[in-house]
Coordinates of C-alpha atoms in Angstrom, one line a residue:
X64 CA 11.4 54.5 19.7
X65 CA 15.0 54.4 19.1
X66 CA 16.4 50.6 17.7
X67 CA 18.9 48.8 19.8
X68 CA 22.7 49.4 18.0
X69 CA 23.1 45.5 18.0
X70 CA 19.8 44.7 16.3
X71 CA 20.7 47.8 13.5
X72 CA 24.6 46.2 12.9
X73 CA 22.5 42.7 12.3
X74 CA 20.4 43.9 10.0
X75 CA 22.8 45.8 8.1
X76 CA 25.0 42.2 8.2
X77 CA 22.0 40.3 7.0
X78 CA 21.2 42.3 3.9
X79 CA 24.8 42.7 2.7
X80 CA 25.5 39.1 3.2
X81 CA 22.2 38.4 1.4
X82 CA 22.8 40.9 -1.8
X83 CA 26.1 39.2 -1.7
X84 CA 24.8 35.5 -1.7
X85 CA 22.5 36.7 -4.2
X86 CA 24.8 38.6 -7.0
X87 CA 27.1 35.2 -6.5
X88 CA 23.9 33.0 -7.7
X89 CA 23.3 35.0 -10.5
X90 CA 26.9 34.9 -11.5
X91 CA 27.0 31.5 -11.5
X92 CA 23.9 30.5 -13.1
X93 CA 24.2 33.0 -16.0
X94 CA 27.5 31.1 -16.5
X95 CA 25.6 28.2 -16.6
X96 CA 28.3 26.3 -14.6
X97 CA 25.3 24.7 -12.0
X98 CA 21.3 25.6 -11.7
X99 CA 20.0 28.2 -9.3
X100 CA 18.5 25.1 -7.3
X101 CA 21.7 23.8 -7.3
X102 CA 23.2 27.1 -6.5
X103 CA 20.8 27.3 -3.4
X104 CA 21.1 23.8 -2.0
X105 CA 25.0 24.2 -1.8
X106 CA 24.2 27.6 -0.1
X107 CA 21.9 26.3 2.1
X108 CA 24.5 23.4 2.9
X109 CA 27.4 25.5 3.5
X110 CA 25.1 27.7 5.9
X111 CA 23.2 24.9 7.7
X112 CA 26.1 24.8 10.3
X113 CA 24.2 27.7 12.0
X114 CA 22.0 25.3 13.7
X115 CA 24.9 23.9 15.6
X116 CA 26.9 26.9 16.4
X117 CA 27.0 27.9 19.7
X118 CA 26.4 31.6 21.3
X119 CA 29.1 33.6 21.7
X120 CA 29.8 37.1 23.5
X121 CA 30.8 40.3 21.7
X122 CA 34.7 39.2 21.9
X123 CA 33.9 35.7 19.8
X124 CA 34.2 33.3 22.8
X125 CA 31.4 31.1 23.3
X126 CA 29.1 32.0 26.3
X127 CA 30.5 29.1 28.4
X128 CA 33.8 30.3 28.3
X129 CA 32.8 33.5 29.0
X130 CA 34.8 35.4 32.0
X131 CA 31.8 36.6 33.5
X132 CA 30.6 33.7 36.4
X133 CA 26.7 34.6 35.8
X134 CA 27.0 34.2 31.8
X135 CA 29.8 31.0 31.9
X136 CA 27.7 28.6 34.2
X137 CA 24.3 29.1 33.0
X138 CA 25.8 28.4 29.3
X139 CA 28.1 25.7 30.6
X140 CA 24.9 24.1 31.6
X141 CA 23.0 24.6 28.8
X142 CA 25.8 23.6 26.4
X143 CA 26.7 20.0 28.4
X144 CA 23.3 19.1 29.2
X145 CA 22.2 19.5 25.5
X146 CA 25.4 17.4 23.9
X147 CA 24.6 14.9 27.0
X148 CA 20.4 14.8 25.8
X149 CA 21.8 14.6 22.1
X150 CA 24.1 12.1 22.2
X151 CA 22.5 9.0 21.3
X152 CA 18.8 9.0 19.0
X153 CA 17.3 6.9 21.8
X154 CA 17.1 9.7 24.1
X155 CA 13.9 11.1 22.7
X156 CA 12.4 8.9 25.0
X157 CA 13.3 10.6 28.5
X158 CA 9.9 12.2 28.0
X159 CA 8.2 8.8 29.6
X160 CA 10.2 9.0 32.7
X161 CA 8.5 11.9 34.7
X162 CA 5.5 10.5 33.1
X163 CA 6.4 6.9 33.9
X164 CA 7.1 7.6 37.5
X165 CA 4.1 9.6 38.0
X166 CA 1.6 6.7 36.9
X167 CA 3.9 4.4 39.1
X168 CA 3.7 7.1 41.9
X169 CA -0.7 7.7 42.0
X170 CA -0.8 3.5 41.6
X171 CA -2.5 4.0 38.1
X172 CA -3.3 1.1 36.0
X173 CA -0.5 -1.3 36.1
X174 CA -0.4 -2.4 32.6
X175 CA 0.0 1.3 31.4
X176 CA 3.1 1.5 34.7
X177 CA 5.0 -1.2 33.1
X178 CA 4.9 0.1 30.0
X179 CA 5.6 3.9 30.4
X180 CA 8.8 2.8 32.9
X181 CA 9.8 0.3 30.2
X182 CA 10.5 2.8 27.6
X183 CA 11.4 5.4 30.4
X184 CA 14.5 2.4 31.2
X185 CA 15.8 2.3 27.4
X186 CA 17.1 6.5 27.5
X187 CA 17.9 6.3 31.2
X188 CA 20.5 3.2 30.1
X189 CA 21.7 5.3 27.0
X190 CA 22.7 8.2 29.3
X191 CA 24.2 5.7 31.9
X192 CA 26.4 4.4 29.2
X193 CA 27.3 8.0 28.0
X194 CA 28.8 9.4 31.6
X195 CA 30.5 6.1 32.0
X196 CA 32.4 6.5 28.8
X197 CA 32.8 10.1 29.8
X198 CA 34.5 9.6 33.4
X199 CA 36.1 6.5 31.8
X200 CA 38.1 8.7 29.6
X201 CA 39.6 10.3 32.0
X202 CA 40.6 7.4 34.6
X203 CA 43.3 5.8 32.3
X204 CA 42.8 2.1 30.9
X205 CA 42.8 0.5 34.0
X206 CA 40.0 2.3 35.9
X207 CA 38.5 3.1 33.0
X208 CA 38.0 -0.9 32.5
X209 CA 36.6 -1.2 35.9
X210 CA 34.0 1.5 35.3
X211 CA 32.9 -0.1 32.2
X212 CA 33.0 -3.4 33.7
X213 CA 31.0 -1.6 36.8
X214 CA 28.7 0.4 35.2
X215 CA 28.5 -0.9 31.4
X216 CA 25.0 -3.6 33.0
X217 CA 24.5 -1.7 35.5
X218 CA 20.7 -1.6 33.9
X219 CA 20.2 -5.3 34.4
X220 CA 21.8 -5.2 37.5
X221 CA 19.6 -2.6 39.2
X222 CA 16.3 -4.3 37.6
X223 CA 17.8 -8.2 39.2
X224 CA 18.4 -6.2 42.8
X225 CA 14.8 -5.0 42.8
X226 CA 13.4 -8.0 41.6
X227 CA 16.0 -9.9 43.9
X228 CA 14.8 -7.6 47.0
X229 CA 11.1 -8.8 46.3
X230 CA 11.6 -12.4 45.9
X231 CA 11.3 -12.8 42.0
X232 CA 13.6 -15.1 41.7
X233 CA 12.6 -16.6 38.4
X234 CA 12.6 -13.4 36.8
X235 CA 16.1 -12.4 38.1
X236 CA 17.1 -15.5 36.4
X237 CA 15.7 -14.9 33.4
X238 CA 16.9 -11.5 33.0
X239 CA 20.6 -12.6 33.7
X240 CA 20.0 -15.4 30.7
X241 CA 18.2 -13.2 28.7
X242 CA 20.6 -10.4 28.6
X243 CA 23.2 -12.9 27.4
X244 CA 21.2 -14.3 24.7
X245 CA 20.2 -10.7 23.1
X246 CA 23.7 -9.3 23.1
X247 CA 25.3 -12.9 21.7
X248 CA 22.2 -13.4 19.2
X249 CA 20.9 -9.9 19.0
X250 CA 23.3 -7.5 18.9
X251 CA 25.7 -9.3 17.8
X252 CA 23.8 -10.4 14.6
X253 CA 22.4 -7.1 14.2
X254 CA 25.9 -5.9 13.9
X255 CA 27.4 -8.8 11.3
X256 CA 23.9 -8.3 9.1
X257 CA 24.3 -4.1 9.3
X258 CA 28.3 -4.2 8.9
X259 CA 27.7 -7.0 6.1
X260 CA 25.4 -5.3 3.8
X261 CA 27.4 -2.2 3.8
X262 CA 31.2 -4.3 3.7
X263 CA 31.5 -7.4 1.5
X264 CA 33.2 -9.2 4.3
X265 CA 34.6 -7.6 7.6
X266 CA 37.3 -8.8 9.9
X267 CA 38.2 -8.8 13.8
X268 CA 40.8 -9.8 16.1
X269 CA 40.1 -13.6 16.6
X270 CA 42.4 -13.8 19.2
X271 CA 40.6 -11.6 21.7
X272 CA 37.5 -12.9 20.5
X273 CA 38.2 -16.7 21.4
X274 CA 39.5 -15.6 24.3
X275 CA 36.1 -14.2 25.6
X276 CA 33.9 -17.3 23.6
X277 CA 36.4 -19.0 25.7
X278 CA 35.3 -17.8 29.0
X279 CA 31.5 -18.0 27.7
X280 CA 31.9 -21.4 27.5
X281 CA 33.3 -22.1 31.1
X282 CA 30.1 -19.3 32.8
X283 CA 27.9 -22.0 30.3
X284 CA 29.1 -24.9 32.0
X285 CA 28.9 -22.7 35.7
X286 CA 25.3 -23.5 34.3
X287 CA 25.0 -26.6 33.1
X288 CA 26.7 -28.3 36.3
X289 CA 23.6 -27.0 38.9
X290 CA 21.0 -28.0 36.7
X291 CA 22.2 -31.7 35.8
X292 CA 23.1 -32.5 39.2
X293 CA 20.0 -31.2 40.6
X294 CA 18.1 -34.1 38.0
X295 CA 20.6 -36.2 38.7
X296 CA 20.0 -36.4 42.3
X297 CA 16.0 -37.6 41.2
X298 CA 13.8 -38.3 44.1
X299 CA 17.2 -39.9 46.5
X300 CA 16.3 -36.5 48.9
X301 CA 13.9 -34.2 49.7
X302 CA 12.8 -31.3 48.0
X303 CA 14.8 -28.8 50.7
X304 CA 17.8 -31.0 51.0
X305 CA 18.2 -30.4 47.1
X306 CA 17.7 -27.0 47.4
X307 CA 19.9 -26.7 49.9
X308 CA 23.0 -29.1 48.4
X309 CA 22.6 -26.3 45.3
X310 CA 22.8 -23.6 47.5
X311 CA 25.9 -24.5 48.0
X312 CA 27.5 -25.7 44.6
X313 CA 26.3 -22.2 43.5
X314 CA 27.9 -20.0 46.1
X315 CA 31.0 -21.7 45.5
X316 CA 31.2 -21.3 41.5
X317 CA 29.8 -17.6 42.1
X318 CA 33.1 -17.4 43.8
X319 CA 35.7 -19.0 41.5
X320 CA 33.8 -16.8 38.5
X321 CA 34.0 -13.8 40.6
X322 CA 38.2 -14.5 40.5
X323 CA 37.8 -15.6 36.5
X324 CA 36.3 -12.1 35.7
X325 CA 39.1 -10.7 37.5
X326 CA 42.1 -12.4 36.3
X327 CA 40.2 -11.8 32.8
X328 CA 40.6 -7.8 33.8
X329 CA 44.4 -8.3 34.7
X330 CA 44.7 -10.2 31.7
X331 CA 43.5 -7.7 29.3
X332 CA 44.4 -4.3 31.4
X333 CA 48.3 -5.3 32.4
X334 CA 49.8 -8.4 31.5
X335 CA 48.4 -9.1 27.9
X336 CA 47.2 -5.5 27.6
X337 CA 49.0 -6.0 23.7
X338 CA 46.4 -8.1 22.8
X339 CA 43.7 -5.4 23.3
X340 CA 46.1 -2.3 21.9
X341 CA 46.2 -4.2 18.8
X342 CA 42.5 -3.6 17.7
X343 CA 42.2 0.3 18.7
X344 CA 45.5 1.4 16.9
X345 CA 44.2 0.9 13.5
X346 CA 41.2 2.5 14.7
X347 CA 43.0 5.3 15.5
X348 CA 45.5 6.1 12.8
X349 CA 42.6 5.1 9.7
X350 CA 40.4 7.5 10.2
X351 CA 41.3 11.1 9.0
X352 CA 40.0 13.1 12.6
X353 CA 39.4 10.3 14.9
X354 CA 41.4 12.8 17.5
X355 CA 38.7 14.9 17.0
X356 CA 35.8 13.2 17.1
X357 CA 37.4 11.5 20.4
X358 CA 37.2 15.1 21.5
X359 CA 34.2 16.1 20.6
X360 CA 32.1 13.0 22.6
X361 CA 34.4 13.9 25.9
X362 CA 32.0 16.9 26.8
X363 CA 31.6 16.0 30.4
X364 CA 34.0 17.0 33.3
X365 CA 34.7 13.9 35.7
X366 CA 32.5 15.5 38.4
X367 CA 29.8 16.0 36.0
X368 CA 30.0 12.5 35.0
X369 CA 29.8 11.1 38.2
X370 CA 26.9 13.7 39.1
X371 CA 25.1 12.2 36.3
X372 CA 25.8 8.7 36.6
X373 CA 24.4 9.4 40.5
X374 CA 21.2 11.0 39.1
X375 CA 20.5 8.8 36.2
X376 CA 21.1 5.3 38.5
X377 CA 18.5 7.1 41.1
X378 CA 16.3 7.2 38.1
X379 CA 17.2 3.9 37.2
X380 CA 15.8 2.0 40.1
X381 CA 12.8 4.6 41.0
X382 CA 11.8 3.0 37.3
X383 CA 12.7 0.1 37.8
X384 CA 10.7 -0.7 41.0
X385 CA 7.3 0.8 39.5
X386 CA 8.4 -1.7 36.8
X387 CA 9.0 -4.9 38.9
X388 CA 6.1 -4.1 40.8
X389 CA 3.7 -4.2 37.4
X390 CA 4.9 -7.4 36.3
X391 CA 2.3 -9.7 38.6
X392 CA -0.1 -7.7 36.9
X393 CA 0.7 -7.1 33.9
X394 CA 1.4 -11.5 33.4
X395 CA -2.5 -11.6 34.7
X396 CA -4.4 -9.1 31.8
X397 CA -1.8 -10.0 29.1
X398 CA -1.1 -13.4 30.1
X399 CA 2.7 -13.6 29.3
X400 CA 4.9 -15.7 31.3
X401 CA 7.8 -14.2 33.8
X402 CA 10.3 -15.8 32.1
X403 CA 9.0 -14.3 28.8
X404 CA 8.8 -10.9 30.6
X405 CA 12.6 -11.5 31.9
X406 CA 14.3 -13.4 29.2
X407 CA 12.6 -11.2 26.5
X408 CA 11.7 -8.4 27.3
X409 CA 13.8 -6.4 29.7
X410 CA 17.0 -7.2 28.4
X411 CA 15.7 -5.1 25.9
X412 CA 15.6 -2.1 27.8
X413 CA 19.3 -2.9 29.1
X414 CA 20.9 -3.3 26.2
X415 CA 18.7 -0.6 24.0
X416 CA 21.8 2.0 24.5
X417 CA 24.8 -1.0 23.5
X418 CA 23.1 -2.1 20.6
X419 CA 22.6 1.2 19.0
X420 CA 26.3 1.5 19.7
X421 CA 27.2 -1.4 18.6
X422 CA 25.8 -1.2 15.5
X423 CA 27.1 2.6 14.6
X424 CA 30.5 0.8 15.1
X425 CA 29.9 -1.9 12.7
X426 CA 28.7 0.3 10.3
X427 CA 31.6 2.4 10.5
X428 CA 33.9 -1.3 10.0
X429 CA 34.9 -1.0 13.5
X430 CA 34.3 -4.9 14.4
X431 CA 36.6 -5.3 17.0
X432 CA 34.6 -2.7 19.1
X433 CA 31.4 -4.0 17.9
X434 CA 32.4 -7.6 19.1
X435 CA 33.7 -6.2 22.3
X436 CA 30.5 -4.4 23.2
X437 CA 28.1 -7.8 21.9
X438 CA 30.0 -10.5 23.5
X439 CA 32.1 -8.4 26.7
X440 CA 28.8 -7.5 27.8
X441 CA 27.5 -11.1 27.9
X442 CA 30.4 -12.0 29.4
X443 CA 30.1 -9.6 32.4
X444 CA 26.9 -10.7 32.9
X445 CA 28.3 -14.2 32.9
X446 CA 31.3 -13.9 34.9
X447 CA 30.5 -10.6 37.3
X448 CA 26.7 -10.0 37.5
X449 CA 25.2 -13.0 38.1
X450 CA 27.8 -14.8 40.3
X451 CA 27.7 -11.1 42.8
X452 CA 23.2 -11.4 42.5
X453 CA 24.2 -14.9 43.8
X454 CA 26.3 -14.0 46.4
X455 CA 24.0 -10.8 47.4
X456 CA 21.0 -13.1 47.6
X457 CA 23.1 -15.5 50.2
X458 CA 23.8 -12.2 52.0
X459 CA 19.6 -11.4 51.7
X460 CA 18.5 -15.0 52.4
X461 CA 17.6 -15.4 49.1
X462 CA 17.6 -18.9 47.7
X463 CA 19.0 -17.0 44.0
X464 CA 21.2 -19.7 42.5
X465 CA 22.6 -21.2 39.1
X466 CA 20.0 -23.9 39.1
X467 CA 18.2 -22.7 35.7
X468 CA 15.5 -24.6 34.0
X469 CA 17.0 -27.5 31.6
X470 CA 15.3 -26.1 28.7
X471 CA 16.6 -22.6 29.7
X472 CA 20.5 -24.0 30.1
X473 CA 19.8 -26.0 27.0
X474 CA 19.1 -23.1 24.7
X475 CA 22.2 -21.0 26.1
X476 CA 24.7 -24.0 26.0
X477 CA 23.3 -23.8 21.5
X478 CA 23.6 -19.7 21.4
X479 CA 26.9 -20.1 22.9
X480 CA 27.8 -23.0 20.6
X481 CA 26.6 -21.5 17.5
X482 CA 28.2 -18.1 18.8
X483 CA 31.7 -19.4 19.1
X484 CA 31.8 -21.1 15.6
X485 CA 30.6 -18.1 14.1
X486 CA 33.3 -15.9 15.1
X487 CA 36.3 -18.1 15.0
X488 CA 37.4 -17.5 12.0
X489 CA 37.9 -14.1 12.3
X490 CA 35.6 -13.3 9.9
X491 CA 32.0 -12.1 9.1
X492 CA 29.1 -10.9 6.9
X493 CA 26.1 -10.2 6.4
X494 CA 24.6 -14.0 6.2
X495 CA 26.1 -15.1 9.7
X496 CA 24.6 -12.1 11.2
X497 CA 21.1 -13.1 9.9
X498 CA 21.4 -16.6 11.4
X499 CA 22.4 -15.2 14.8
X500 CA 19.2 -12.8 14.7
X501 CA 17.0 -15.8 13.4
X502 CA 18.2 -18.0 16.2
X503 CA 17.1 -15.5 18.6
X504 CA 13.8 -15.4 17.3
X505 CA 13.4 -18.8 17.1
X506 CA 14.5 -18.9 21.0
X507 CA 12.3 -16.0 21.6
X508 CA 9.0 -17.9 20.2
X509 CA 9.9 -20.7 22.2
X510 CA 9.5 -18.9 25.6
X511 CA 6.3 -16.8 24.3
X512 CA 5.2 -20.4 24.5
X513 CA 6.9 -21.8 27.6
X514 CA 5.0 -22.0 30.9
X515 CA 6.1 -21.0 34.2
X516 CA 5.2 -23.7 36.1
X517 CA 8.0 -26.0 34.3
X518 CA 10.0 -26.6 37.2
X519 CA 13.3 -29.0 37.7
X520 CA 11.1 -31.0 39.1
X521 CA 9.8 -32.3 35.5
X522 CA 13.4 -32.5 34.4
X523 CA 14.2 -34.5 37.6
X524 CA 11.2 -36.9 37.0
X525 CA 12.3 -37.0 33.1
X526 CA 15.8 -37.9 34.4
X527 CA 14.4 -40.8 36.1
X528 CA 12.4 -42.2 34.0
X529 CA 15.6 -42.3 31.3
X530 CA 17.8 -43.8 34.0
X531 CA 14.9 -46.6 34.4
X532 CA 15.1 -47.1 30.8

């Protein structure tokens, strides 16, 4: 049977680059300049950039640039989906979202729903991140703020509007609360305790950073307000009049944080843009081939991007609703609270993809983007998310307000607190970053513990009876 002429010519190439390799290692090691291990291991080294390399045509272009349509767009495919699959570690779990929405899809068991779509969320929120970074890149600063802004929770903010659409109010609350706390206490600590045990001591623009502890502290107080005058008001009117006098305190604030968060965007995007531009230009000019590792994450098109920011948010909430479903079910066999389940547990899965980020960044002493990811994330769920799932539950006759638990506004006003003095100095290692994740244990112990059927009711009653005294 006669041999095809391209399998001959790489044969022949493989056995003169091999005598080559091999006369070279004999060379060297008779010299006795390095070991014939050594020898192999830096051959093997140089070489191992054969896994990455792409396919190319008999002219040297890669088959997705290839002139021919039927080669180009099959490889174009190919090529972008596998950079998209590859670009963060947590990806390895897409495998649990066909499965996850299977289960969900036959009504199997609902412990083993929750927990396939639970890990099936973490990848799915990874991905989202990944196109919004892509079709940010090529929007300019200011859209490009507004997608991130948009799409940066849009995890959290898909899980709340399922919830939100079924009536789980408590858990839409908690979710909102619980995403701040893991990106103030979590990721933020993970980040001082990774970047801290790599760098002595690592600084970050303090100015930016007050600036957003700044506005923290106004969305705690947006909190605080509700849920003191609610015990305030005691047993002076009925259950529905209080209800309804809260109603309306928290459609108002949802409103003047609405306009915070965006006077916050035209402060940072136009008329104190300098601010910002001070933390990425060292960024950019300290790093020998920043340019071209900028280049090298932009592998999606804008159409592709928002093609797969479509697909992967239609993923998104066909999870999330086999999730939300489970939870009734799963707080019956495993007898966890909802506010465990929201506070604790699914801001996991939201902010799975930005603290992996985050972290890399720190790592790499980037603070200023590690801070910006930590705490602009809790403040977007602050200032944008939660006032707009108040406002879309007015729209839905849904009695979702700022009226939190005292306990639950308690333990944010203290993260918030211990937060700001932590970064106001500018400064951080490795110790600070150990007491933020510790704190969030501590918190997270406490609401393992905490039962659902605390109501303001007993804070009302407590209120009282310290009024008597």
């Amino acid at each position: 049977m006669t041999e095809n002429p391209a399998a001959t010519k790489m044969r022949a190439n493989f056995r003169r680059h091999a005598s080559g390799k091999i006369s070279q290692i004999r060379n060297v090691t008779e010299n006795g300049r390095e070991s014939l291990a050594t020898a192999v291991n830096h051959h093997i080294d140089e070489h191992s950039a054969l896994l990455n390399r792409t396919f190319r045509n008999s002219d040297g272009q890669p088959l997705y640039a290839d002139d021919r349509t039927w080669v180009r767009w099959p490889a174009s495919f190919g090529y972008t989906s596998w950079q998209t699959l590859t670009s963060n570690p947590v990806n390895f779990l897409l495998v649990f979202v066909p499965v996850g929405i299977a289960f969900g899809a036959t009504h199997g068991n609902p412990t083993v729903v929750f927990i396939l779509n639970f890990l099936a969320i973490i990848p799915l929120a990874s991905l989202l991140s990944f196109a919004t970074v892509e079709l940010s890149v090529e929007l300019g600063q200011t859209l490009g703020g507004l997608m991130n802004a948009t799409f940066g929770n849009a995890v959290e903010l898909i899980v709340s509007i399922v919830a939100l659409k079924n009536g789980e109010i408590r858990i839409v609350q908690a979710s909102m609360l619980g995403s701040i706390l893991s990106n103030i206490l979590l990721v933020l600590g993970c980040c001082f305790f990774a970047g801290g045990i790599k760098h002595k001591e690592q600084h970050f623009n303090s100015t930016v950073a007050s600036t957003m502890s700044s506005l923290m502290a106004v969305s705690t107080a947006s909190l605080i307000i509700p849920a003191t005058l609610y015990a305030a008001m005691g047993s002076s009117k009925t259950h529905d009049k209080k209800t309804h006098n809260i109603l309306i305190l928290s459609h108002g604030t949802s409103i003047i944080l609405l306009i915070l968060y965006a006077l916050y965007l035209f402060f940072q995007l136009k008329t104190h843009a300098h601010l910002f531009d001070e933390e990425s230009e060292p960024e950019a000019s300290g790093e020998d081939g920043a340019d071209g590792e900028q280049a090298e994450r932009h592998v999606l098109s804008p159409p592709a991007a928002g093609i797969a920011l479509v697909i992967v948010t239609i993923a998104v909430a066909v999870c999330a609703e086999y999730l939300v479903n489970s939870i009734d079910s799963i707080v019956e066999s495993a007898h966890i609270s909802r506010t465990f389940i929201g506070l604790i547990l699914l801001p996991i899965v939201g902010n799975a993809a930005e603290h992996v980020t985050a972290v890399v960044v720190a790592t790499k002493n980037k603070m200023d983007l590690a801070i910006g990811v930590a705490i602009g994330s809790s403040m977007q769920i602050a200032l944008l998310v939660t006032p707009f799932l108040v406002i879309l539950g007015w729209i839905m006759g849904e009695k979702m307000s700022l009226q939190f638990e005292i306990f639950e506004t308690v333990v944010f006003f203290l993260a918030v607190l211990v937060t700001n003095y932590l970064i106001s100095d500018g400064k951080s290692n490795y110790l600070e970053g150990a007491m933020l994740i510790g704190m969030y244990i501590i918190i997270a112990l406490a609401f393992y513990v905490y039962p659902d059927d605390n109501t303001a009711e007993g804070a009302s009653t407590l209120w009282s009876t310290m009024s008597q005294r």
